[in-house]
XYZ file of C-alpha atoms in Angstrom:
435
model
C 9.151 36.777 -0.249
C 7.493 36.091 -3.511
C 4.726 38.950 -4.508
C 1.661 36.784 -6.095
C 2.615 38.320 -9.768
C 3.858 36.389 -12.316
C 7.425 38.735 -12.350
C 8.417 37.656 -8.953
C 6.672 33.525 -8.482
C 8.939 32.978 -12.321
C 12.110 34.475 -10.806
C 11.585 31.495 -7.939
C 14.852 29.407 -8.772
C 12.974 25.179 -9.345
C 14.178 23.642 -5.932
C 17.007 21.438 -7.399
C 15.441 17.347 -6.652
C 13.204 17.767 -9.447
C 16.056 18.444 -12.233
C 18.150 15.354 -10.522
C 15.254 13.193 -10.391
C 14.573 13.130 -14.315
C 12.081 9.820 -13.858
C 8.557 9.924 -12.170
C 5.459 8.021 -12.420
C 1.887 9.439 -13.221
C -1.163 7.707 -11.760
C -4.343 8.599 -13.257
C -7.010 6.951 -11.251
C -10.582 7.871 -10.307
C -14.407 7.300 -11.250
C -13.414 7.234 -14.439
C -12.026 3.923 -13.614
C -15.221 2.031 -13.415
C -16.421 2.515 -17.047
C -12.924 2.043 -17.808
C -13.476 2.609 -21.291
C -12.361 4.560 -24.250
C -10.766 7.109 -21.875
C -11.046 8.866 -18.356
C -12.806 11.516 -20.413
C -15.669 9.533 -20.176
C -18.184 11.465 -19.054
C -17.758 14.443 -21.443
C -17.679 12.165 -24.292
C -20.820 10.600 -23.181
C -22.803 13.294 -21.637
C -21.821 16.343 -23.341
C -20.381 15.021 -26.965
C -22.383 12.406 -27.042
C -20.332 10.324 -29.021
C -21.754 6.908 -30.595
C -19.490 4.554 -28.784
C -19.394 5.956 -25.501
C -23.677 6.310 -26.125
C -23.909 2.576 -27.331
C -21.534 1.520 -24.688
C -24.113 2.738 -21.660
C -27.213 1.672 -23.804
C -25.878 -2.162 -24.031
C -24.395 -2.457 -20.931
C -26.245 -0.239 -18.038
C -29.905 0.287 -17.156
C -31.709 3.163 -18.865
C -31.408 6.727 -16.789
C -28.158 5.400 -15.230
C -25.903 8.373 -14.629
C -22.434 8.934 -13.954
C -22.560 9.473 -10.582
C -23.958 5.943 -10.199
C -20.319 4.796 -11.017
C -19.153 6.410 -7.688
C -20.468 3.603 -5.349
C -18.498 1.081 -7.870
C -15.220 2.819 -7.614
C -15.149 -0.029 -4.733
C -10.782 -0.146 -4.562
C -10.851 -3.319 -2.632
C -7.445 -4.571 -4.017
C -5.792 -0.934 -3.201
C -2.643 -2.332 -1.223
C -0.968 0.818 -1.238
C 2.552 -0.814 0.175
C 2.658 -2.623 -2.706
C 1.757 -0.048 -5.120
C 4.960 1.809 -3.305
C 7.250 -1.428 -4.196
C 6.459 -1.459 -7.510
C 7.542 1.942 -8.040
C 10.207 1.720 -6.326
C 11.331 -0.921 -8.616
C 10.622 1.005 -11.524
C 13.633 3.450 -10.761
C 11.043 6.348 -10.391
C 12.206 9.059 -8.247
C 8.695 10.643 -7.759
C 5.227 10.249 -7.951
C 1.578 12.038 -9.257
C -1.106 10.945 -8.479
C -4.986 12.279 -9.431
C -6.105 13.538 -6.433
C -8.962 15.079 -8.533
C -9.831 14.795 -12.014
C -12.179 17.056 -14.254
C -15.125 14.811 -13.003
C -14.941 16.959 -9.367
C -14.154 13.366 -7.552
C -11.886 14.033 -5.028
C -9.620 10.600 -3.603
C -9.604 12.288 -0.078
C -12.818 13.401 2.258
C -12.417 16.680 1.158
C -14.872 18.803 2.911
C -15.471 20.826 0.045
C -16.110 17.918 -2.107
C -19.725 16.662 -0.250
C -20.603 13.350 -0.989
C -18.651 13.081 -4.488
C -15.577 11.865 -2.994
C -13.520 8.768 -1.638
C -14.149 8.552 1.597
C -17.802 9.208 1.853
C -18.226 7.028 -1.652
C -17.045 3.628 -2.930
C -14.064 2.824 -1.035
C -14.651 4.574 2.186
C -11.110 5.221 2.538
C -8.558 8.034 2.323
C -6.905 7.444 -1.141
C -4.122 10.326 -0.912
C -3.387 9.435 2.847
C -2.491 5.571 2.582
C -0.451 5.806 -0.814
C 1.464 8.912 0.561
C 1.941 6.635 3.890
C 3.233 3.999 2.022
C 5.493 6.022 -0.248
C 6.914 7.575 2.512
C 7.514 4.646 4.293
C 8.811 2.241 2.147
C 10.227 4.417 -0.886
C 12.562 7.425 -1.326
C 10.105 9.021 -4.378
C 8.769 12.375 -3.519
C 5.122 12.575 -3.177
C 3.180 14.817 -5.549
C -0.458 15.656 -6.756
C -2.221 16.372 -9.670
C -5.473 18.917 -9.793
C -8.159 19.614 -12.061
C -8.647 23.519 -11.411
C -12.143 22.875 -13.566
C -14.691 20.207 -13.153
C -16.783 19.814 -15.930
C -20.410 19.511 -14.873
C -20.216 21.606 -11.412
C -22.715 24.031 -11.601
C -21.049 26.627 -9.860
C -18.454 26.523 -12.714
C -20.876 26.644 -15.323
C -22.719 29.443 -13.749
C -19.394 31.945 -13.592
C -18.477 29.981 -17.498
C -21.790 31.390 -18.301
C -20.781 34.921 -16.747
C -17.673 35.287 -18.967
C -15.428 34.327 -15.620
C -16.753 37.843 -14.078
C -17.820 35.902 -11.610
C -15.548 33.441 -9.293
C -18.061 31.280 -7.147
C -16.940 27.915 -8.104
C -13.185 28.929 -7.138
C -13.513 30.616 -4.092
C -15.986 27.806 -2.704
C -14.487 25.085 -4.465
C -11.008 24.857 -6.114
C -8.728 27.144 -4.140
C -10.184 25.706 -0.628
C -8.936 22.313 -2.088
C -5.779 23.934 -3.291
C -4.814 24.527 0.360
C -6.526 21.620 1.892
C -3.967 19.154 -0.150
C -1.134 21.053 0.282
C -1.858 21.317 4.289
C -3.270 17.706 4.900
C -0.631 15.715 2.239
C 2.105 18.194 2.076
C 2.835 17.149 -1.398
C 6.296 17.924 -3.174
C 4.727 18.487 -6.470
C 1.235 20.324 -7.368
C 0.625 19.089 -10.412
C -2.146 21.791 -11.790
C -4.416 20.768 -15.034
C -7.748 21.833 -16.526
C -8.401 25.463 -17.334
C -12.201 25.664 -18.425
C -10.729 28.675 -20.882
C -10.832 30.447 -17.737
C -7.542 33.115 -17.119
C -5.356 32.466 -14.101
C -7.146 35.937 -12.407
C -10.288 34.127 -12.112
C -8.064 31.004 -10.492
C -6.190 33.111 -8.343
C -3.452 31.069 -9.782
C -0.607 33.817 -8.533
C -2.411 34.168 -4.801
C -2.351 30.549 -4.287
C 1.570 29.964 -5.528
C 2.553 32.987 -3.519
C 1.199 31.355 -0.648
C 2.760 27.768 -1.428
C 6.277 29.537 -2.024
C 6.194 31.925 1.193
C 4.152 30.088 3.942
C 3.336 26.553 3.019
C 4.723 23.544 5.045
C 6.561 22.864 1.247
C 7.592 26.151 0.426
C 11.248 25.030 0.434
C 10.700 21.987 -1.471
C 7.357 21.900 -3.878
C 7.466 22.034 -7.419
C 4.645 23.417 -9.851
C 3.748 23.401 -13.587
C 2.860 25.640 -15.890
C -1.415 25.028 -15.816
C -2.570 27.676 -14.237
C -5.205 29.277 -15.793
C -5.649 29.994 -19.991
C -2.186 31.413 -21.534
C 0.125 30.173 -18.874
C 0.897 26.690 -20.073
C 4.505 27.100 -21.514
C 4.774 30.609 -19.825
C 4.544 30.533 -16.167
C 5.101 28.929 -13.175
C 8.023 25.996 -12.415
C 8.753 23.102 -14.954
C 6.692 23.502 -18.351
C 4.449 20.630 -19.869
C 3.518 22.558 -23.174
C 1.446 19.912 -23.963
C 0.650 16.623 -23.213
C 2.812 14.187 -24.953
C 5.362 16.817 -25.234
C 8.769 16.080 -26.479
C 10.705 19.236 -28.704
C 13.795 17.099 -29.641
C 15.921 19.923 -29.123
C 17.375 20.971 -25.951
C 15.088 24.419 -24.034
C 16.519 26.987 -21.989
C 13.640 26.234 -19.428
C 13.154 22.923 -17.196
C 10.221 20.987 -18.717
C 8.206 17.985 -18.304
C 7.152 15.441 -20.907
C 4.023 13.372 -19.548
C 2.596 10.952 -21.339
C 1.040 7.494 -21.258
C 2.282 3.971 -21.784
C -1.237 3.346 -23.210
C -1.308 6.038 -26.249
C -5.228 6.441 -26.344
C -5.815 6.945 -22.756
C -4.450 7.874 -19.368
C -6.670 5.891 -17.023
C -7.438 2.383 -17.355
C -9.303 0.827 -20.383
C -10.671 -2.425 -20.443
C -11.305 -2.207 -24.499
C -7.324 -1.700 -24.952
C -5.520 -4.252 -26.821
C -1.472 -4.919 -26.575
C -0.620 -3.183 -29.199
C -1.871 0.240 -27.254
C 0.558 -0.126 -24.979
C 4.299 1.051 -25.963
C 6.284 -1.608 -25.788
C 9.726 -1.203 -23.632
C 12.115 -0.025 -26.403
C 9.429 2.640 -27.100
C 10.128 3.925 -23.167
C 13.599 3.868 -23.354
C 13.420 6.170 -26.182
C 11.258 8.649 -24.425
C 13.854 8.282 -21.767
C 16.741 8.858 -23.492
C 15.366 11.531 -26.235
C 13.900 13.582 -23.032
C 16.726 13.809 -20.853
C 19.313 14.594 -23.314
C 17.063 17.495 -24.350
C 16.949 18.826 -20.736
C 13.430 17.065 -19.277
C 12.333 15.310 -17.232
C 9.769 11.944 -18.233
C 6.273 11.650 -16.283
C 5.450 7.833 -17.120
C 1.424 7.191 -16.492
C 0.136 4.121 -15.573
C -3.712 3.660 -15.090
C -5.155 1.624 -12.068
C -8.377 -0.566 -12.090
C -11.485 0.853 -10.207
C -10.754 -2.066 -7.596
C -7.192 -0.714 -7.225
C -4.821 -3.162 -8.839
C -1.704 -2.033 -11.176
C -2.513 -4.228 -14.215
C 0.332 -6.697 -14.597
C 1.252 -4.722 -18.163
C 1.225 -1.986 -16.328
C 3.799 -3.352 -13.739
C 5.720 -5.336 -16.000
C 7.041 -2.076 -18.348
C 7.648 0.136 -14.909
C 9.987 -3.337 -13.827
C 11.415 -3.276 -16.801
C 12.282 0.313 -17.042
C 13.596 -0.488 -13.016
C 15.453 -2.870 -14.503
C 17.147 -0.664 -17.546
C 17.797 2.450 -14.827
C 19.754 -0.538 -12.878
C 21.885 -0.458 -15.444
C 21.972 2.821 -17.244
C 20.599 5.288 -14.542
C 23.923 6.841 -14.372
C 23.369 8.533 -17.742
C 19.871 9.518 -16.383
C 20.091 10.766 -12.880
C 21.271 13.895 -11.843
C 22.714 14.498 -15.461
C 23.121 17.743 -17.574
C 22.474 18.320 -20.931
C 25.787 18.357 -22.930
C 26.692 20.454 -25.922
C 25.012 18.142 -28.444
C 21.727 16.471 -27.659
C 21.992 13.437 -30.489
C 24.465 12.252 -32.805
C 24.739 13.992 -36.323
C 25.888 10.609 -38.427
C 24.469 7.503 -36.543
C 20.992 7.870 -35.762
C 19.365 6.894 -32.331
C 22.426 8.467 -30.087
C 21.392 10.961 -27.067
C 23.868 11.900 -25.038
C 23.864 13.578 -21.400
C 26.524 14.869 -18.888
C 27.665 13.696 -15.946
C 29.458 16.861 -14.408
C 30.451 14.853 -11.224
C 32.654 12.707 -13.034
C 32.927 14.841 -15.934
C 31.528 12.050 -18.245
C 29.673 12.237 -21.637
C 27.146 9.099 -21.614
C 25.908 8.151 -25.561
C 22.934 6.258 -25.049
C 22.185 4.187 -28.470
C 19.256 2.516 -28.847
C 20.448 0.155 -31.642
C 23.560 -2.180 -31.366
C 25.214 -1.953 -34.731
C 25.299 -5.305 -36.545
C 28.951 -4.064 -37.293
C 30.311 -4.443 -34.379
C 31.312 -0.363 -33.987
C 29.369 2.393 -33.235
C 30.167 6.025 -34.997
C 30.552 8.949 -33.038
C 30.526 12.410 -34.496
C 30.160 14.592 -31.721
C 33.056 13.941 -29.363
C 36.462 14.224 -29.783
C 38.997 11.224 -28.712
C 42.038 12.188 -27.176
C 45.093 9.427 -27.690
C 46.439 8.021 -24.690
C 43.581 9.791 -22.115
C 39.836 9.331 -23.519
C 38.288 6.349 -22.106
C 35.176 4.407 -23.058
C 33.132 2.098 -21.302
C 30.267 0.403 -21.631
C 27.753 0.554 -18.872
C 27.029 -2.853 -17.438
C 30.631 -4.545 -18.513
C 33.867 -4.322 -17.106
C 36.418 -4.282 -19.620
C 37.277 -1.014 -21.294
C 36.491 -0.714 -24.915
C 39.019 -0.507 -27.946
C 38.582 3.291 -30.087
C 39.574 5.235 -33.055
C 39.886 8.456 -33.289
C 38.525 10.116 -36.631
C 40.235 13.747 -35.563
C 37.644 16.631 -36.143
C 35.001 13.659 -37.056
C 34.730 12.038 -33.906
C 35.580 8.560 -33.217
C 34.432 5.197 -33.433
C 34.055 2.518 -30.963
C 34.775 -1.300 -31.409
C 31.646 -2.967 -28.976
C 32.636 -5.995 -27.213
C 31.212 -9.205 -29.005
C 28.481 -10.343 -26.798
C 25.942 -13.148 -26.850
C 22.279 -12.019 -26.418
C 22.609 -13.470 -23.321
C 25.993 -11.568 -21.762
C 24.504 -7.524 -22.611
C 24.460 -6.064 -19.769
C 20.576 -5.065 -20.726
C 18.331 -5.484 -23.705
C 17.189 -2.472 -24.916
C 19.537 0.844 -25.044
C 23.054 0.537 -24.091
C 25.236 3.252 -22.535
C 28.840 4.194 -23.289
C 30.705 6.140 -20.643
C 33.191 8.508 -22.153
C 36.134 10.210 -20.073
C 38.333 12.932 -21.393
C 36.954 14.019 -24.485
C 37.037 17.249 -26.083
């Protein structure tokens, strides 16, 4: 049994899924949605920074003394078809999910009871958010289900009150956050807790190490969840199960420590704006990247999409998770359930990650340019006449090579129309028997 210090919840080996799984897809929907501008920090920017645009937006476009909590009975979710919300990631070749079951605004996506009157199923859609997505999931989809929690809410006043008590107090979570906490994890059994916001506090005020020692020893998941590293100020990085460091986060280098690099396809915001233009978005090449660059350095990539405030995945949205589907179709055996191998990229052509595939004892060089020469470089492995092997991911025939001895090898790429690669953007070459 795991004592709630951090000592013995870190020695708690990451149940192995999540390092196989390597893809998921973030969902950051909530009131937030309805504004659905500049960012899903809305109402901080607003209320508390009071920043111009956010202030002109609500002077031009809403009546004067409307608050936030007016938005509630908008977030209205009456496109939410949660089965096909399920198909699409399934298509996408995600192997898990996160969704915001609570953001920093305190709106909770299930009738929590601790969450009166400020949450899904009392407000806006009248419906149970978490339950009919993790139904359809379930149902439909092999991802695993997981949820993401603000341990803070910005405005509650029972957080403000301890805030205002240097954290010697801990009102707001023993009434409020940890009651959630195990309300999720009992109702939704989720595979992932997905912990976020701080307030500054430490993770002693959270009872951060109480709650995990719970989920780990006596939780309907205890076999299977996964946590981050959020849990309370000076943990991030530190503690708990996979590190997310930061949002965004991608080293470049390979860690000794499972990690997580979440970020957004839109780079100004995580839920949905209605002021973004195309050129927000990353385009698919841009994914691939993330892809490829996170694996090879040991992570995993958390992909976030941002649904409308009358629940549809806009069709930008959609179209980059089909088209990463489409790419893992191809490719995915260089993703899933890979290892890091001894080099992460390639020291003389640029835009080469490689991973491990210790079942089949392959190295996979993912390159994200096709060279206009015809033959790709390799530094890092070493060709072995009459055994190595090289393929190309997508195309039968096996490729012609050269070994350069102690300076790797280079391999001659079939000549292909646009129209005969076996995908568009990042191509995979399988190599067997190399040094």
């Amino acid at each position: 049994r795991y004592e709630p210090t951090w000592d013995s919840l870190d020695t708690r080996p990451l149940p192995a899924w999540f390092d196989q799984a390597k893809f998921g897809v973030f969902i950051h929907w909530g009131v937030f949605s309805v504004p659905s501008f500049g960012s899903e920090w809305f109402w901080w920017y607003w209320q508390k920074e009071k920043r111009e645009p956010y202030v002109k937006f609500m002077e031009a476009n809403y009546p004067p003394g409307f608050s936030y909590e007016d938005f509630g009975p908008l977030f209205t979710a009456e496109f939410f078809d949660p089965n096909q919300w399920a198909d699409i990631l399934k298509v996408s070749g995600a192997k898990y999910v996160v969704l915001t079951s609570k953001h920093h605004e305190g709106f909770t996506l299930w009738g929590s009871k601790y969450s009166w009157n400020w949450n899904a199923v009392d407000v806006g859609p009248k419906r149970d958010l978490v339950a009919e997505l993790a139904t359809s999931v379930r149902n439909r989809t092999d991802l695993h289900f997981g949820l993401y929690h603000s341990l803070f809410e910005w405005f509650n006043r029972l957080f403000l009150e301890d805030s205002t008590n240097a954290f010697k107090t801990r009102k707001f979570p023993t009434s409020k956050s940890l009651p959630e906490l195990y309300e999720i994890v009992t109702k939704y059994q989720p595979e992932i807790i997905w912990s976020d916001g701080d307030g500054n506090a430490p993770d002693t005020y959270w009872n951060s190490t109480g709650f995990l020692a719970w989920l780990y020893n006596d939780s309907p998941v205890r076999d299977t969840v996964v946590t981050n590293d959020r849990w309370g100020a000076g943990s991030i990085c530190t503690h708990g199960g996979f590190y997310t460091c930061s949002d965004r986060y991608n080293p470049g280098h390979l860690l000794p420590h499972k990690w997580e690099n979440c970020m957004t396809i839109d780079r100004s915001s995580w839920g949905y704006r209605r002021d973004a233009r195309l050129g927000d978005y990353l385009a698919i090449e841009d994914l691939v990247k993330q892809l490829a660059e996170t694996v090879s350095c040991g992570g995993n990539l958390l992909m976030n999409i941002g649904p409308t405030h009358d629940g549809r995945i806009a069709v930008v949205f959609e179209e980059r998770l089909r088209q990463v589907g489409a790419w893992l179709k191809v490719n995915g055996e260089a993703i899933y359930g890979t290892k890091p191998w001894r080099a992460q990229n390639d020291t003389v052509t640029p835009g080469v990650w490689y991973t491990f595939s210790p079942k089949e004892g392959k190295v996979n060089a993912i390159f994200l340019n096709w060279p206009v020469s015809g033959s790709l470089e390799l530094a890092e492995p070493r060709a072995k006449l009459g055994e190595t092997q090289v393929k190309l991911a997508g195309y039968k025939e096996p490729l012609k090579w050269v070994a350069l001895g102690e300076k790797g090898m280079v391999v001659a790429l079939p000549q292909l129309t646009p129209q005969q690669l076996p995908c568009q953007w990042g191509w995979t070459l399988q190599l067997t028997d190399v040094n």
